[in-house]
XYZ file of C-alpha atoms in Angstrom:
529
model
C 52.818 111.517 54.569
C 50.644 109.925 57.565
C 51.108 112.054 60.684
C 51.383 108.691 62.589
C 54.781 107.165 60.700
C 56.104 107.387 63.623
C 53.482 106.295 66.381
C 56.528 106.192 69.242
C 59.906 107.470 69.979
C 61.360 103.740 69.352
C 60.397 103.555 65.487
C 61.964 107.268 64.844
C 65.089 106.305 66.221
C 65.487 103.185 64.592
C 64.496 104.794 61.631
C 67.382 107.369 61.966
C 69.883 104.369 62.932
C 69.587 102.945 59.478
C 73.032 102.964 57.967
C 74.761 103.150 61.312
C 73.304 99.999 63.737
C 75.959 97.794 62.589
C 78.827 100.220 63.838
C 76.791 100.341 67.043
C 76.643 96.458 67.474
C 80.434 96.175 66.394
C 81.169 98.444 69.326
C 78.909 96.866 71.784
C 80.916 93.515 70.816
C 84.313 94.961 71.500
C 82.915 96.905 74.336
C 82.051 93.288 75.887
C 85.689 91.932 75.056
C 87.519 94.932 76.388
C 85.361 94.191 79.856
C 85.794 90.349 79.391
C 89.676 91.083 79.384
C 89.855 93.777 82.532
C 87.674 91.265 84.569
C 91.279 88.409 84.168
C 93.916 90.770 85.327
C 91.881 90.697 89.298
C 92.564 87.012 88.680
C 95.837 86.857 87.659
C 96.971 88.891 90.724
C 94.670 86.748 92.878
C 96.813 83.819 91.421
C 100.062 85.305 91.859
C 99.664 86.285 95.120
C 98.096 83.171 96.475
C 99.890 80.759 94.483
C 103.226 81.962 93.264
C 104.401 84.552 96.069
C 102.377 82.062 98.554
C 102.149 78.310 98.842
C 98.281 78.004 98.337
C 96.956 75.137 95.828
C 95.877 76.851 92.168
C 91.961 76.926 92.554
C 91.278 77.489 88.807
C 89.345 75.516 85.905
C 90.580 72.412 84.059
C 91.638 74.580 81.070
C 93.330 77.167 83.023
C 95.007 74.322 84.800
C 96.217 72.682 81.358
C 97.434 75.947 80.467
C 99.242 76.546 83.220
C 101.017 72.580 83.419
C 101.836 73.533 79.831
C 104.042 76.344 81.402
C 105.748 74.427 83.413
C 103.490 74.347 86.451
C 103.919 76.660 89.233
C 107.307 75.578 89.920
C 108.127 77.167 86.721
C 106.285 80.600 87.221
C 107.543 81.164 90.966
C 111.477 80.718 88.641
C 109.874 83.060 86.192
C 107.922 85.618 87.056
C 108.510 87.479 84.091
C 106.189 85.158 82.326
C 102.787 86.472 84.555
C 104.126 90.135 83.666
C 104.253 89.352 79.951
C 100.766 87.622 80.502
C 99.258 90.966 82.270
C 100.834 92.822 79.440
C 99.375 90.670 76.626
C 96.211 90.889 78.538
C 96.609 94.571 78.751
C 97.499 95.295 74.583
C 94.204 93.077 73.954
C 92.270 95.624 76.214
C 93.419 98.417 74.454
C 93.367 96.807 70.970
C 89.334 96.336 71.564
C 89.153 99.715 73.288
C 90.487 100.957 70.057
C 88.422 99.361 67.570
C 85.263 100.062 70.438
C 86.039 103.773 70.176
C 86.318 103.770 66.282
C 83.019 102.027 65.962
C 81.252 104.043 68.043
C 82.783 106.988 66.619
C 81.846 106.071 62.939
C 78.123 105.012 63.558
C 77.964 108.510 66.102
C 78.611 110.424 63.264
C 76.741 108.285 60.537
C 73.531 108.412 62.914
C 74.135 112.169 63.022
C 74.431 112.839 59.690
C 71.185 111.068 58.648
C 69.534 112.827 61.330
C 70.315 116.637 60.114
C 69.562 115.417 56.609
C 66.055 113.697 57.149
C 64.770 116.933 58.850
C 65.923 119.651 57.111
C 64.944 117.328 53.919
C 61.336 117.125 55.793
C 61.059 120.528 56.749
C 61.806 122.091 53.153
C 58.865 120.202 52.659
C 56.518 121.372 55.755
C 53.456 123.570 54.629
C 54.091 127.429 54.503
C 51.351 127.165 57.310
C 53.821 125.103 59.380
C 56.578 127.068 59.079
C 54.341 130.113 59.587
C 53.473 128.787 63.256
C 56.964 127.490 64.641
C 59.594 129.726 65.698
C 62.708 129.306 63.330
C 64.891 129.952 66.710
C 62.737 126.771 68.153
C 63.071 125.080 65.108
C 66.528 125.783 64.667
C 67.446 124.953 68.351
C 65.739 121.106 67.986
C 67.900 120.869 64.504
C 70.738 121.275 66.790
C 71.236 120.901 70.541
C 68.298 118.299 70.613
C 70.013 116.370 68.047
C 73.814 116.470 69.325
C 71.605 115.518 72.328
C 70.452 112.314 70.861
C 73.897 111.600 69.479
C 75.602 111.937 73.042
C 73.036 109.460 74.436
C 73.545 106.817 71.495
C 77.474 107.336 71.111
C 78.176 107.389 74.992
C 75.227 106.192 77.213
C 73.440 103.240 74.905
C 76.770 101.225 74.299
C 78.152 102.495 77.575
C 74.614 100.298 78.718
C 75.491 97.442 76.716
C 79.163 97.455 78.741
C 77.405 98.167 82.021
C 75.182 95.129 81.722
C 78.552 92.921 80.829
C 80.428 94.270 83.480
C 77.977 94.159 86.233
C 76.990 89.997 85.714
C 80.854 89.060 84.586
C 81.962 91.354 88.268
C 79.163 89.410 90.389
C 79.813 86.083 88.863
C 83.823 86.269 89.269
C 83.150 87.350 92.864
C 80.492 84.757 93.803
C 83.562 82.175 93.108
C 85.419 83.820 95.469
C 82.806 84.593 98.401
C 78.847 84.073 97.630
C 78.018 85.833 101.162
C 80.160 89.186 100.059
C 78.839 88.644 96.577
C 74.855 88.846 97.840
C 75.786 91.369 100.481
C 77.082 93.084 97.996
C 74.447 93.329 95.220
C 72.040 94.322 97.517
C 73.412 98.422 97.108
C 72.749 97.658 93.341
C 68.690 97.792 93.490
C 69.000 100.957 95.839
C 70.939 102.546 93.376
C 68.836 101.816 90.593
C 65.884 102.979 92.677
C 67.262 106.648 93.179
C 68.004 106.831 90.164
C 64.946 106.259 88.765
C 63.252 108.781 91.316
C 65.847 111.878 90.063
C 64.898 110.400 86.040
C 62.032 111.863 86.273
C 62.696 115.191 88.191
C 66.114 115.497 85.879
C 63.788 114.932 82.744
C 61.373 117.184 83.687
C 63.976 120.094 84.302
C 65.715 119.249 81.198
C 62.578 119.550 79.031
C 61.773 123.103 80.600
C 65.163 123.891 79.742
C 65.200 122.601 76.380
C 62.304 125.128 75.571
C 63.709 127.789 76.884
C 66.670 127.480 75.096
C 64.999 127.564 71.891
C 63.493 130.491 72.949
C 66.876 132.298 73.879
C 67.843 131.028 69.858
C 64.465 132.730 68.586
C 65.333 136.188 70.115
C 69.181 135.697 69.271
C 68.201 135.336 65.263
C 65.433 137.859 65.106
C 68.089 140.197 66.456
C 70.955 138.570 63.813
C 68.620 139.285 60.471
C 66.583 142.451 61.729
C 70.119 143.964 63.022
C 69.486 146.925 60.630
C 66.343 147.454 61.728
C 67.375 147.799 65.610
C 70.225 149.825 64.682
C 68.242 152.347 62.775
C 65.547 152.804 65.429
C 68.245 153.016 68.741
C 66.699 149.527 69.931
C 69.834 148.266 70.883
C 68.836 148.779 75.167
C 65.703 147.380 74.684
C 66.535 144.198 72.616
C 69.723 143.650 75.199
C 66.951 143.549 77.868
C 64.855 141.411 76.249
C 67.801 138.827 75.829
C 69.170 139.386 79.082
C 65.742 138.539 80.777
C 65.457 135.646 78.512
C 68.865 134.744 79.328
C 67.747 134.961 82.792
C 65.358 132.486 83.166
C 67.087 129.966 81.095
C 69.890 129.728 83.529
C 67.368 129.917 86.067
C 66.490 126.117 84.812
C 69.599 125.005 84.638
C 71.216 125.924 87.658
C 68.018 123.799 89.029
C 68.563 121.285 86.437
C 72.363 121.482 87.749
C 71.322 121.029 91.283
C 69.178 117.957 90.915
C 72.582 116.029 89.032
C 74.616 117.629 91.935
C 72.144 115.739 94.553
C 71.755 112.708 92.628
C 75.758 112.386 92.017
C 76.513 112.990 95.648
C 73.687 110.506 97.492
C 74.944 108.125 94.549
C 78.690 108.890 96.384
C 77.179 108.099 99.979
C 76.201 104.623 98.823
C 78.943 103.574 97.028
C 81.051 104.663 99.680
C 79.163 102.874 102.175
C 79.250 99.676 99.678
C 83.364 100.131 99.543
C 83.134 100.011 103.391
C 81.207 97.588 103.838
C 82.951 94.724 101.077
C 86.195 96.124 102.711
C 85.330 95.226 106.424
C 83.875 92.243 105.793
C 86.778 90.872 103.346
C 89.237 91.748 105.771
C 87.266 89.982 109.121
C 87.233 86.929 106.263
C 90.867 87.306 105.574
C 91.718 87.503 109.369
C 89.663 84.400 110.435
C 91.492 82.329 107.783
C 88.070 81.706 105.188
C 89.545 83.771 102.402
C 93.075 84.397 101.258
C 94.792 87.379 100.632
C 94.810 86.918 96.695
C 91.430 86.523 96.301
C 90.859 89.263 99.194
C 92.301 91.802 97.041
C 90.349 90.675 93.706
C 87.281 91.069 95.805
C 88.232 94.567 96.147
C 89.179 95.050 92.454
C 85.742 93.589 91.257
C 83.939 95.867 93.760
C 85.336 98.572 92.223
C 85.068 97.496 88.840
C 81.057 97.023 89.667
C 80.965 100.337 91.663
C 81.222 102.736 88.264
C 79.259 100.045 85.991
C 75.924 100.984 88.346
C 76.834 104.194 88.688
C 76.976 104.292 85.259
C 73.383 102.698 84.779
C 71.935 105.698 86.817
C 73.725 108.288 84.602
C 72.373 106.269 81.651
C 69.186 106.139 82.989
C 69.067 110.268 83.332
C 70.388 111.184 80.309
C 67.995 108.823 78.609
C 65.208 111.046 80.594
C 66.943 113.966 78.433
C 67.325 112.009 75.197
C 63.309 111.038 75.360
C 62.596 114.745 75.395
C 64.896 115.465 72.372
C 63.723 112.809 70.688
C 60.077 113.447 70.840
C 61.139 117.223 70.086
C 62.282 115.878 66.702
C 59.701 113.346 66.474
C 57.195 116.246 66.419
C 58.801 117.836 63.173
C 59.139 114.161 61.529
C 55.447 113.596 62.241
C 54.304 116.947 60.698
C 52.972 116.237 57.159
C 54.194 117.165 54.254
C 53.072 119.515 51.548
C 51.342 117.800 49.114
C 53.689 117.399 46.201
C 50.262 115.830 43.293
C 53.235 113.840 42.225
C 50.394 112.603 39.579
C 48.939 115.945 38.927
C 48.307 117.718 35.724
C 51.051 119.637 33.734
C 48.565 121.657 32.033
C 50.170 124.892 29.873
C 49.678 127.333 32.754
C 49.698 130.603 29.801
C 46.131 130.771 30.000
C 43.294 133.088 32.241
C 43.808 132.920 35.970
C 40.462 132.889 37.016
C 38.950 133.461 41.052
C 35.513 132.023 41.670
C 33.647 132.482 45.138
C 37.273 132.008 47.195
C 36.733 132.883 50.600
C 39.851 132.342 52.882
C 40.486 132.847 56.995
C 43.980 131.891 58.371
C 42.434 130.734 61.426
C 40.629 127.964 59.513
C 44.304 126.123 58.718
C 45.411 126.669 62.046
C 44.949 122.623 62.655
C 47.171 122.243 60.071
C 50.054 123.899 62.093
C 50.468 120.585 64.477
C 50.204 116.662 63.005
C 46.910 115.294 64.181
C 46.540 117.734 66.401
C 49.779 117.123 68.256
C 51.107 120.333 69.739
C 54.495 121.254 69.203
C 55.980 121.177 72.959
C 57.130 124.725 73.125
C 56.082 127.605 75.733
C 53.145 128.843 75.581
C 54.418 132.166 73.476
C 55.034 129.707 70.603
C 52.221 127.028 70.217
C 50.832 126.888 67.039
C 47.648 129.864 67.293
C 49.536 132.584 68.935
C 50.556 134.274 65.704
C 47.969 135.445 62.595
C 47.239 131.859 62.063
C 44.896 132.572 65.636
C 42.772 134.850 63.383
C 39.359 133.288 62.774
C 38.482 136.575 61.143
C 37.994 136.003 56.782
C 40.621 137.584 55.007
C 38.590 137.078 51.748
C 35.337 136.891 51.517
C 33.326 135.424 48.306
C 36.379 137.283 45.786
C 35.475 136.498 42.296
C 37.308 137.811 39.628
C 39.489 136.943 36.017
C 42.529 137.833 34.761
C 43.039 136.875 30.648
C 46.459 136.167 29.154
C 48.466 138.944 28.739
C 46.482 141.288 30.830
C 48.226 143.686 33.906
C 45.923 143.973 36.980
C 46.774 146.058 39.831
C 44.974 145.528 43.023
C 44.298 148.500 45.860
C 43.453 147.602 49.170
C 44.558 148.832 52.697
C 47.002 146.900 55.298
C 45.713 143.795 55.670
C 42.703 143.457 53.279
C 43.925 140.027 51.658
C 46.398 141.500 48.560
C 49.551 139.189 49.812
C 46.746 136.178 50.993
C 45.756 136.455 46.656
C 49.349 135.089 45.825
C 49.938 133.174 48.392
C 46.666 131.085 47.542
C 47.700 131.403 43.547
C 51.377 129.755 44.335
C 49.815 127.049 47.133
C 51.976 128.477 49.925
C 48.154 128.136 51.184
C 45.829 125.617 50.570
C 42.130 126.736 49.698
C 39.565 124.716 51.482
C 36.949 122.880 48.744
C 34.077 124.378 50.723
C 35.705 127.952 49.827
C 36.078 128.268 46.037
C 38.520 127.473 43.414
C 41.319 128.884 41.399
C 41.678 127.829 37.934
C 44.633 128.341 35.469
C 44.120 128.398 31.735
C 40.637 126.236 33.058
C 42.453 124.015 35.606
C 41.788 124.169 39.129
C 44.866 124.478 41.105
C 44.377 121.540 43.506
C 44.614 119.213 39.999
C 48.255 120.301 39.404
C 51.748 119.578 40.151
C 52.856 121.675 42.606
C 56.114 121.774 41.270
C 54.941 122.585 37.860
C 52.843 125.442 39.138
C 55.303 126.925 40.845
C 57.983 126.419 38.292
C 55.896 128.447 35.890
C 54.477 131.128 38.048
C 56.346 133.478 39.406
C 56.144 135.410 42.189
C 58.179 139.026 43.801
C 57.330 139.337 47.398
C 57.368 142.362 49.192
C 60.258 141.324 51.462
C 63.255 140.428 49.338
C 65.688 137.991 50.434
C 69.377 137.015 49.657
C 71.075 133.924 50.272
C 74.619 133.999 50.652
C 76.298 132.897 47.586
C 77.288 135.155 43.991
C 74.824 137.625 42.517
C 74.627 134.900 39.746
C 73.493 132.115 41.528
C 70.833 134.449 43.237
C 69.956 135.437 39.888
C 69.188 131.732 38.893
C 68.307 130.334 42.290
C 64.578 129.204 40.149
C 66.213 127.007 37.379
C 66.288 123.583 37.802
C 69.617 123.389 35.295
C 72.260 124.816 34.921
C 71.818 128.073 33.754
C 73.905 129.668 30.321
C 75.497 132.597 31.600
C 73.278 135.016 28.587
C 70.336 134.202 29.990
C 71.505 135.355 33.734
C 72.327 138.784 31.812
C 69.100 138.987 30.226
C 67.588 138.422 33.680
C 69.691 141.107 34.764
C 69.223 143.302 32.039
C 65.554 142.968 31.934
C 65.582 143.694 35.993
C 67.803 147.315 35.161
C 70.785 146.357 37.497
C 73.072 144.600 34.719
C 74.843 147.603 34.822
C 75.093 148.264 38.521
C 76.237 144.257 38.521
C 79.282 145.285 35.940
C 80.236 148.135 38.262
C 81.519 145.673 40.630
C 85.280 144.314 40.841
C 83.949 140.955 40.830
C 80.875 141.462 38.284
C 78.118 138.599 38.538
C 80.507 136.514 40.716
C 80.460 138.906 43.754
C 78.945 137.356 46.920
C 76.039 138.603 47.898
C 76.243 138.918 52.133
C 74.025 137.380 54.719
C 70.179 137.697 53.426
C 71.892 140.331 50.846
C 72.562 143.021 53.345
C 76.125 143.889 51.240
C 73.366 145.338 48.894
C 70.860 148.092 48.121
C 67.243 146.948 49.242
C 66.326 148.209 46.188
């Protein structure tokens, strides 16, 4: 995979949207009708008010004014005013008609987007090098898997087509109230810019604060699942008080950042308040001096103020969009990190040689700290805290584990190898299955006379087997654990044999539920043994 597939945040998330844009455009088109329909009912009360309670001429347009004569005129309204109810209340059902279908298609392409998101990155990372996954915290991983994306989704299911509506709103509220009173209307408009302006200012401060947070809560996940698997482990050793600490402290400083994160949205919503207020005010006062001197009736006085407070929220809403995008940006490039991180190598055209044969070292020479570039996609760092860049952990290590290890192992041969903690025994099989690529410049492996780096990686490791020191469980029956390797289903006499040849066939019928029992979280319902 190229580390640059996704060269900006733009191309990732219209990568994710596939499958889901056309649920987002159907809602942006029913957003625009539902505002389209609020933006009459101002009118029709300006109407009835001027025209039908008062004596005023009908200022309206040529079609409105053929609709209207085929009414009956407004002779026939001012008889029947049960006829402009039934017209708010048609006007109303249409609203809520296209609110409804708005909501469902925004709900449906929310959730598709979602779903493709969770399944293109744990797809990609079940893929990541051993290396990768060796220098990223699974809490921080874990934590961008979640919260960043649900982050994402809030900003596409509520703030993107909540833009789209903002935008309609905003030119349909300005250009019903410049036909009532261009001086309000530009008097008006001028609060919009300052609005925009502030908001822009506390974008950057709120996305800042939000990204400090973000790591920090992935942080606060990392200690939370070490703690969760290695619960035995602190019980056994009384580290209960120390690990509570550790959390606590942890715990600390993350709401440290977002009580500041909380008072930066607390500032920015309560200027945003002083303007708007000051806006209301001001389209008040001057629609009422109008109204007084005779240059604007009361009708269209009172759809001046329903406009200005349909416009009010829509820019309101434009700064709130433009924050959260500041917190969406960071989530996204979070992800955008992991889809950017290349993939293991699969030799999808790689040999399927009979791997039965000698397994054979020559000259390998191996340091951890030599793959440590490998940790980050063209050298990208992953944006976490310094305790969990890539090169904190053994990875760092520019010592050689091996050093010019030659050796051969025939067929059928049993080879124990000594060595103290550390000395490159685990490094050996991790190199044999690939978890680790070996550098050109530092050897080869062969098998039955074929170097490694020619086969299939699935092939290798679907005939070579490996039992590493630190067993692990997943959560499902002692059967499927059993044949968590095959590719097919396997016959239920070759799980036994498995079993059998493993001594714990018996221990496995000892249980009520036999080979069907579930095994608990990473096996702990079980004997380590």
């Amino acid at each position: 995979m190229n580390a640059n597939k996704y060269p900006n945040k733009t191309k990732l998330i219209f990568f994710f949207l596939k499958g889901a844009l056309h649920y987002f455009v159907l809602s942006a088109f029913f957003a625009a009708l539902v505002s389209l329909l609020d933006m009459l009912r101002p009118k029709i009360i300006s109407f009835t008010v001027d025209c039908v309670i008062g004596n005023d001429a009908p200022q309206i347009s040529r079609l409105s004014m053929e609709l209207l004569d085929m009414a009956g005129g407004v002779s026939a309204l001012k008889e029947m005013p049960l006829l402009i109810a039934l017209l708010v209340a048609l006007v109303g059902a249409l609203a809520a008609l296209c609110r409804y279908l708005f909501r469902v298609c925004n709900a449906r392409g929310a959730e598709t987007f979602v779903q493709k998101m969770r399944n293109d990155l744990f797809g990609h990372i079940l893929y990541l090098p051993y290396t990768w996954l060796s220098e990223n915290a699974t809490g921080d991983i874990i934590q961008r898997c979640t919260s960043d994306v649900q982050t994402i989704k809030r900003f596409m299911a509520e703030q993107m087509t909540a833009l789209v509506r903002t935008f309609i709103l905003i030119f349909m509220a300005l250009w019903f109230m410049s036909g009532i009173s261009p001086r309000i209307t530009l008097i008006c408009s001028l609060f919009i810019p300052v609005i925009v302006c502030y908001s822009l200012i506390f974008h950057v401060k709120i996305g800042s604060a939000f990204e400090k947070a973000d790591i920090e809560e992935g942080v606060l996940s990392t200690i939370a699942q070490e703690n969760l698997i290695g619960v035995r482990i602190v019980r056994a050793f009384g580290r209960e008080v120390y690990e509570r600490e550790r959390f606590e402290k942890q715990n600390e400083e993350y709401t440290g950042f977002w009580i500041h994160l909380i008072r930066l949205l607390s500032a920015y919503w309560a200027s945003g308040d002083i303007i708007t207020g000051l806006q209301n005010l001001t389209v008040l006062v001057l629609g009422t001096t109008a109204c007084v001197s005779g240059t604007l009736s009361p009708g269209n006085l009172i759809a001046l103020i329903s406009y200005n407070a349909m416009l009010i929220w829509p820019v309101r809403t434009l700064g709130r969009v433009i924050s959260e995008m500041s917190k969406a940006g960071i989530s996204l490039e979070r992800l955008r990190y992991i889809m950017n991180s290349e993939i293991e190598d699969q030799k999808e055209d790689g040999k399927t040689p009979d791997l039965s044969g000698d397994i054979v070292f020559e000259n390998v020479s191996f340091s951890y700290g030599a793959l440590r570039q490998e940790a980050s996609p063209s050298g990208q760092e992953s944006p976490s805290p310094d305790r969990n860049q890539p090169g904190n952990g053994i990875l760092s290590d520019p010592a050689p584990v091996l050093k010019d290890v030659s050796f051969r192992i025939r067929a059928g041969q049993t080879v124990g190898i000594l060595g103290g903690t550390g000395s490159g025994k685990s490094t050996l099989m991790y190199l044999l299955e690939r978890l680790y690529d070996l550098p050109p410049e530092n050897g080869r492996i062969t098998i039955s006379g074929v170097d490694l780096r020619e086969i299939r990686t699935d092939h290798l490791r679907e005939n070579n087997g490996i039992v590493l020191q630190e067993s692990f469980l997943f959560s499902m029956s002692l059967s499927d654990n059993i044949s968590i390797a095959a590719r097919e289903k396997t016959e239920v006499s070759s799980i036994r044999e498995a079993a059998r040849i493993a001594c714990i066939d018996d221990v496995i019928e000892s249980f009520t539920s036999g080979y069907d029992t579930f095994v608990g979280e990473r096996g702990m319902t079980l004997s380590g043994g």
